[in-house]
Structure formats: C-alpha cells, structure tokens
Coordinates of C-alpha atoms in Angstrom, one line a residue:
Chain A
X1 CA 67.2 81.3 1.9
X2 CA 69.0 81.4 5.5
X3 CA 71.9 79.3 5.5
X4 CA 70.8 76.1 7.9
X5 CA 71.5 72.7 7.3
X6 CA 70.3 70.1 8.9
X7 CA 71.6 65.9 9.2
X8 CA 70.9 63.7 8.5
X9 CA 67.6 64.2 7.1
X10 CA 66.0 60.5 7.2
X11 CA 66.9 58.0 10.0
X12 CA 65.7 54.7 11.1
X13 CA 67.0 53.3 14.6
X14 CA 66.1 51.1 16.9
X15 CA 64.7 51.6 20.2
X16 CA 67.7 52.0 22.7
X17 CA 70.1 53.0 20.3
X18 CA 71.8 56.8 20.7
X19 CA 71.0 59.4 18.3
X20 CA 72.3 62.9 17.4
X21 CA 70.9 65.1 15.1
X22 CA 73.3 68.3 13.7
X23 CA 72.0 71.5 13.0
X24 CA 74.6 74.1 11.4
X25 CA 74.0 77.4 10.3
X26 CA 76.2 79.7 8.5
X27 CA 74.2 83.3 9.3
X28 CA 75.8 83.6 12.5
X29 CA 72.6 84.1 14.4
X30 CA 72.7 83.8 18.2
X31 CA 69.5 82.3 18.7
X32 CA 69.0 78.6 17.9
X33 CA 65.7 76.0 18.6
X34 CA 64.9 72.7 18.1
X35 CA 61.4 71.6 17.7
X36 CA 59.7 68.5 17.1
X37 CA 56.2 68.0 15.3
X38 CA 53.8 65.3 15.6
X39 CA 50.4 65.3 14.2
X40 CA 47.6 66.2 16.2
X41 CA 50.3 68.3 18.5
X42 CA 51.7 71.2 16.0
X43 CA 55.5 71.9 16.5
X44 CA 56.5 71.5 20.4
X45 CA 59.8 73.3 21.8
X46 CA 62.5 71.2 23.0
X47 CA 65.6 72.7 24.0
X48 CA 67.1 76.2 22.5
X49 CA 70.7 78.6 22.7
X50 CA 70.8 81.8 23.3
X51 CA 74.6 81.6 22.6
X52 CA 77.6 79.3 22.8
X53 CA 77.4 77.0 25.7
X54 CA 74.0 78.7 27.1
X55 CA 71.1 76.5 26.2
X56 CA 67.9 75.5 27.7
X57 CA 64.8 73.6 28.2
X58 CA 61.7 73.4 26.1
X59 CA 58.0 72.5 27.1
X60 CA 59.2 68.6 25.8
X61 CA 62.9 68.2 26.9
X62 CA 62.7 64.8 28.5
X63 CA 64.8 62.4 26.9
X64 CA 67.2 65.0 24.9
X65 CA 70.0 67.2 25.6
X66 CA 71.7 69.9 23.3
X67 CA 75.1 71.1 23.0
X68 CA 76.4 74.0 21.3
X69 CA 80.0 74.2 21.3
X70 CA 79.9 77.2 18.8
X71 CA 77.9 79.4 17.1
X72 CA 77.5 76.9 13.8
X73 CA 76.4 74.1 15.4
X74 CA 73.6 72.9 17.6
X75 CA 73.5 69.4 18.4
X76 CA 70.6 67.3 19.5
X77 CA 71.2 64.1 21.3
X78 CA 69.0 61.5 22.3
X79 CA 70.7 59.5 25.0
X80 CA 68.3 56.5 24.2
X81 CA 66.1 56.5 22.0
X82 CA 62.3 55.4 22.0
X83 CA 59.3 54.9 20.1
X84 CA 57.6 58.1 21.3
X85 CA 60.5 60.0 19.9
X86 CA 59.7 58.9 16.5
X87 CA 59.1 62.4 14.8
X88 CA 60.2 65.3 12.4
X89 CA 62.8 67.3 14.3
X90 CA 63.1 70.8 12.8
X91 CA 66.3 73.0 13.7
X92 CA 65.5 76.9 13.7
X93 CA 67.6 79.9 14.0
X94 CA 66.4 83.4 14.8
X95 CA 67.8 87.2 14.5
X96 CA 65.6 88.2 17.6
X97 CA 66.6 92.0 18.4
X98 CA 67.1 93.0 14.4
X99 CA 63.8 94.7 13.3
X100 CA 61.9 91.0 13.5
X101 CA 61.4 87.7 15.6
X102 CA 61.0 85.7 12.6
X103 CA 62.4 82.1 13.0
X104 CA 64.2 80.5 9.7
X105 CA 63.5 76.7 9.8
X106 CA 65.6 74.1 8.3
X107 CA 64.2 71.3 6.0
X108 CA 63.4 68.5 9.2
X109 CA 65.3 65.6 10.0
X110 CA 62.7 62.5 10.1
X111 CA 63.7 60.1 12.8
X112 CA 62.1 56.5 12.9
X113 CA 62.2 55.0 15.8
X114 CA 61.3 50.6 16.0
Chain B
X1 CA 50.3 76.9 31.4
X2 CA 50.6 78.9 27.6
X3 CA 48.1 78.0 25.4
X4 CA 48.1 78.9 22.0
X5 CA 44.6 77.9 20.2
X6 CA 44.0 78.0 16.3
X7 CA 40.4 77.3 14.7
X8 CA 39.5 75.9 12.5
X9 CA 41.9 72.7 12.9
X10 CA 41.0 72.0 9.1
X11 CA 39.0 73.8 6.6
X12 CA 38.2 73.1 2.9
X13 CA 37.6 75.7 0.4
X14 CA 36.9 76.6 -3.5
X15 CA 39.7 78.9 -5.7
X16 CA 38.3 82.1 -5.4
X17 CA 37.0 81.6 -1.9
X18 CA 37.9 83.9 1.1
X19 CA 39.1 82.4 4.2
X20 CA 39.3 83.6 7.6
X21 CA 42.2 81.4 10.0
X22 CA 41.5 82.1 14.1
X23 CA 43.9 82.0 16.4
X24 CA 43.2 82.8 20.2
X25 CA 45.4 82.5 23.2
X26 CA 46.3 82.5 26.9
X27 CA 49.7 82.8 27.6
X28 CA 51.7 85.0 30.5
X29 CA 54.0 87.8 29.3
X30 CA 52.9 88.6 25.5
X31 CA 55.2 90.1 23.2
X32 CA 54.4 89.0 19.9
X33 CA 52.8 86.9 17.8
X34 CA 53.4 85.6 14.4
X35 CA 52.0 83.5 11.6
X36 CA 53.7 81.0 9.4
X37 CA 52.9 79.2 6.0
X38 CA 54.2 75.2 6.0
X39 CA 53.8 73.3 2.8
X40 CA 55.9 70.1 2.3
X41 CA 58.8 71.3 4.5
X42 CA 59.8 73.9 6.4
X43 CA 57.4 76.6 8.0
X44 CA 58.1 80.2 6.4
X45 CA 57.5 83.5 8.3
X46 CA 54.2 85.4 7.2
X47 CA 53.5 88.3 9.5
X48 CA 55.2 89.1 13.2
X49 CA 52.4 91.2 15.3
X50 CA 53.0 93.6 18.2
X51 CA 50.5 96.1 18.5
X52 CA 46.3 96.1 18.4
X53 CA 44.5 97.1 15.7
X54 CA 47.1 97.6 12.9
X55 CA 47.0 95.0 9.9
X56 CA 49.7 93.8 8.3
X57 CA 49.7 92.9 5.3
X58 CA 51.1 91.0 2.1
X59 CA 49.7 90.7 -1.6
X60 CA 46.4 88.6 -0.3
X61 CA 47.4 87.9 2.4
X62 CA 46.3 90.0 5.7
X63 CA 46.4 89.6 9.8
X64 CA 45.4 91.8 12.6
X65 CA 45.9 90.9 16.3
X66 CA 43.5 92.5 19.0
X67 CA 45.4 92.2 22.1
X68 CA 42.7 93.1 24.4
X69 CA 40.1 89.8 23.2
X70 CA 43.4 87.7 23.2
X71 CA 43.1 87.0 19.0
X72 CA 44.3 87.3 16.0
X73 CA 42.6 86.9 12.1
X74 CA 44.4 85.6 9.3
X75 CA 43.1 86.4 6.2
X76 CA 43.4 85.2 2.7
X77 CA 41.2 86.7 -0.2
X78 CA 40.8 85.0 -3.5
X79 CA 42.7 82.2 -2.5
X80 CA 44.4 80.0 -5.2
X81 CA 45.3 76.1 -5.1
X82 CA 48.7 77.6 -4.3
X83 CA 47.5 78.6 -0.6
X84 CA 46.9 74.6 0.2
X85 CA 49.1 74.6 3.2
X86 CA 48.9 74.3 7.2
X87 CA 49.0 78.0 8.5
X88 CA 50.6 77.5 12.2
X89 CA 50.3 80.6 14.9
X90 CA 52.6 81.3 17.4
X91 CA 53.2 83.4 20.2
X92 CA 56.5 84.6 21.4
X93 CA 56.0 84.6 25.3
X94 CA 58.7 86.0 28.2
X95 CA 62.3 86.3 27.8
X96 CA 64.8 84.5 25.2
X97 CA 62.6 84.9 22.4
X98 CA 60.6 81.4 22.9
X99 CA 57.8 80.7 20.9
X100 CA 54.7 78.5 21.4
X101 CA 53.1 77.3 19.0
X102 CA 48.8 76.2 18.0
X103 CA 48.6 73.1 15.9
X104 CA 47.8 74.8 12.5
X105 CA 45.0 75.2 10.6
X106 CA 45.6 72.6 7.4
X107 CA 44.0 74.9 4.5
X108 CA 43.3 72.7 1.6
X109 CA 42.2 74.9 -1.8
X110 CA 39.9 73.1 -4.8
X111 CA 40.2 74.0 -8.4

C-alpha cells in the first residue's frame, strides 16, 4: 500500500470555525491532490502540488487554500468553514512520468460541518 | 467546460452476470483515461488508457477506450458479490497530470 496518511479522519465543527486537514506521504512523490466527494457529484478537484511551494487550483477551490511546505506534507485549510463544505476529503498522491498516472488515495477525512 | 460522463449511474446484477460500465466524455486536451474500483474507502487504480483499440486487461476484469467516439467500456465477466463497488472514470486532461472525474457507476452484485 502507498505510504499516505491522512488526519484527522472524522471531524465535527461548527460553521465559522477554521479547519485544516493533513495529508503526509512517505513515497516522496511530487504530485499531490485533494479531492472532495459528495453524492450525486463523484470526487471534485480542489487544489493540487506539483512540488514544494507550487500548488494550484481545482474546479471547486472556493473557500480552501493548500500549503505544502515540503514534499511530506500537504495541508488543506478551510479559512471558515460552512455547511456546504460538509464532505469526505480524500488526499491523493501520484508518480505521473513513471510508466503510469495512477493516483494512490488515502483513507478520507470526514468533515461535519453544523 | 470537461465533462466526464459514466452510465449507467447504478446498475443491479446476479453472480455470474456480465456487466458492461460506459463512460463517455468531452474534455479539451486528452491524454489518458483511467478507471478505478471504490469500496468502503479509498478508490484503487484499475486500468490507465492511452491508445484506441487496445484492451487492457486484468483477471475478469477488461476496458478498451475508442478515442475517436470519445468512450470507453468497462467490463466485468462472471462477476462475484466481491465486485459490489462504485467503478469511477476519469480523465486526465492538459498539463500537471489533473484528473476529472464521472460520478461512478455504483455496481451492486446479488448472490
């Protein structure tokens, strides 16, 4: 299995409140995603890396930022969180380049959000 | 805007049954597109497709993409209650390696 960790994996906050969700990975991959799915909508791209300090926008970025300080760790932040933010949050890392473009997903970080 | 279709959204079958899983799309600079298998958790990687016409595939498992109609086929033969799982498609469009995704097909498999 690829070595990524996500944390915490269940929270409940209240609308308003800041949030930040840790993804770490210990496979020293360059490329790294987080993703959101809902039902009815399938998994949605919200920010990625392409390396240390080089990140960017998904198709649903409003309301987050990332920051990825170094290769391990990719942090996503929710400066205030609302009710449409409740949802599974899946970090991803990928070895694009080496023989395949398949993404490794971590287990999902279920956010609640009242 | 990418688009990124799958059909059936939901399909219900018999052990033993064959299945076919659709997956069409509309998106601006193809490069690839894949298929992964989500049970409780996490999705895990299936197939990665690049070229028309050439199937890949893995025990029952099988997928061919046909890059001139803008589809791909997933197929499962015999399928077992093990195979209960959403199937999501996803295509990997333009530069850095970003994928967009269908909203699965949620494959459900009766004894």
């Amino acid at each position: 299995d690829a070595g990524i960790t996500q944390s915490p994996r269940h929270k409940v906050t209240e609308t308003g409140t800041p949030v930040t969700l840790r993804c770490h990975q210990t496979e020293n991959h360059r490329y790294m995603y987080w993703y959101r799915q809902d039902p009815g909508h399938g998994l949605r791209l919200i920010h990625y890396s392409y390396g240390v300090k080089d990140t960017d926008k998904g198709e649903v970025s409003d309301g987050y930022s990332v920051s990825r300080s170094k290769t391990e760790d990719f942090l996503l932040t929710l400066e205030s969180a609302t009710s449409s933010q409740t949802s599974v949050y899946f970090c991803a890392i990928s070895a694009w380049g080496e023989n395949t473009g398949e993404l490794f997903f971590g287990e999902g970080s279920r956010l609640t959000v009242l | 805007e990418d688009k990124v279709v799958q059909s059936p959204l939901s399909l219900v079958v018999h052990e033993g049954d064959t299945v076919t899983l659709n997956c069409s799309y509309e998106v601006t600079n193809f490069r690839s597109l894949l298929w992964y298998k989500q049970e409780k958790k996490a999705p895990t990687f299936l197939f990665m497709l690049t070229s028309s016409g050439i199937e890949k595939k893995s025990g029952r498992l099988s997928s061919i993409l046909d890059k001139k109609e803008l589809f791909s086929i997933l197929n499962i033969t015999a399928t077992q209650t093990g195979d209960s799982a959403i199937y999501l498609c996803a295509v990997e469009v333009g530069s850095n390696y970003k994928l967009t995704f269908g909203k699965g097909t949620l494959l459900t498999v009766n004894p």
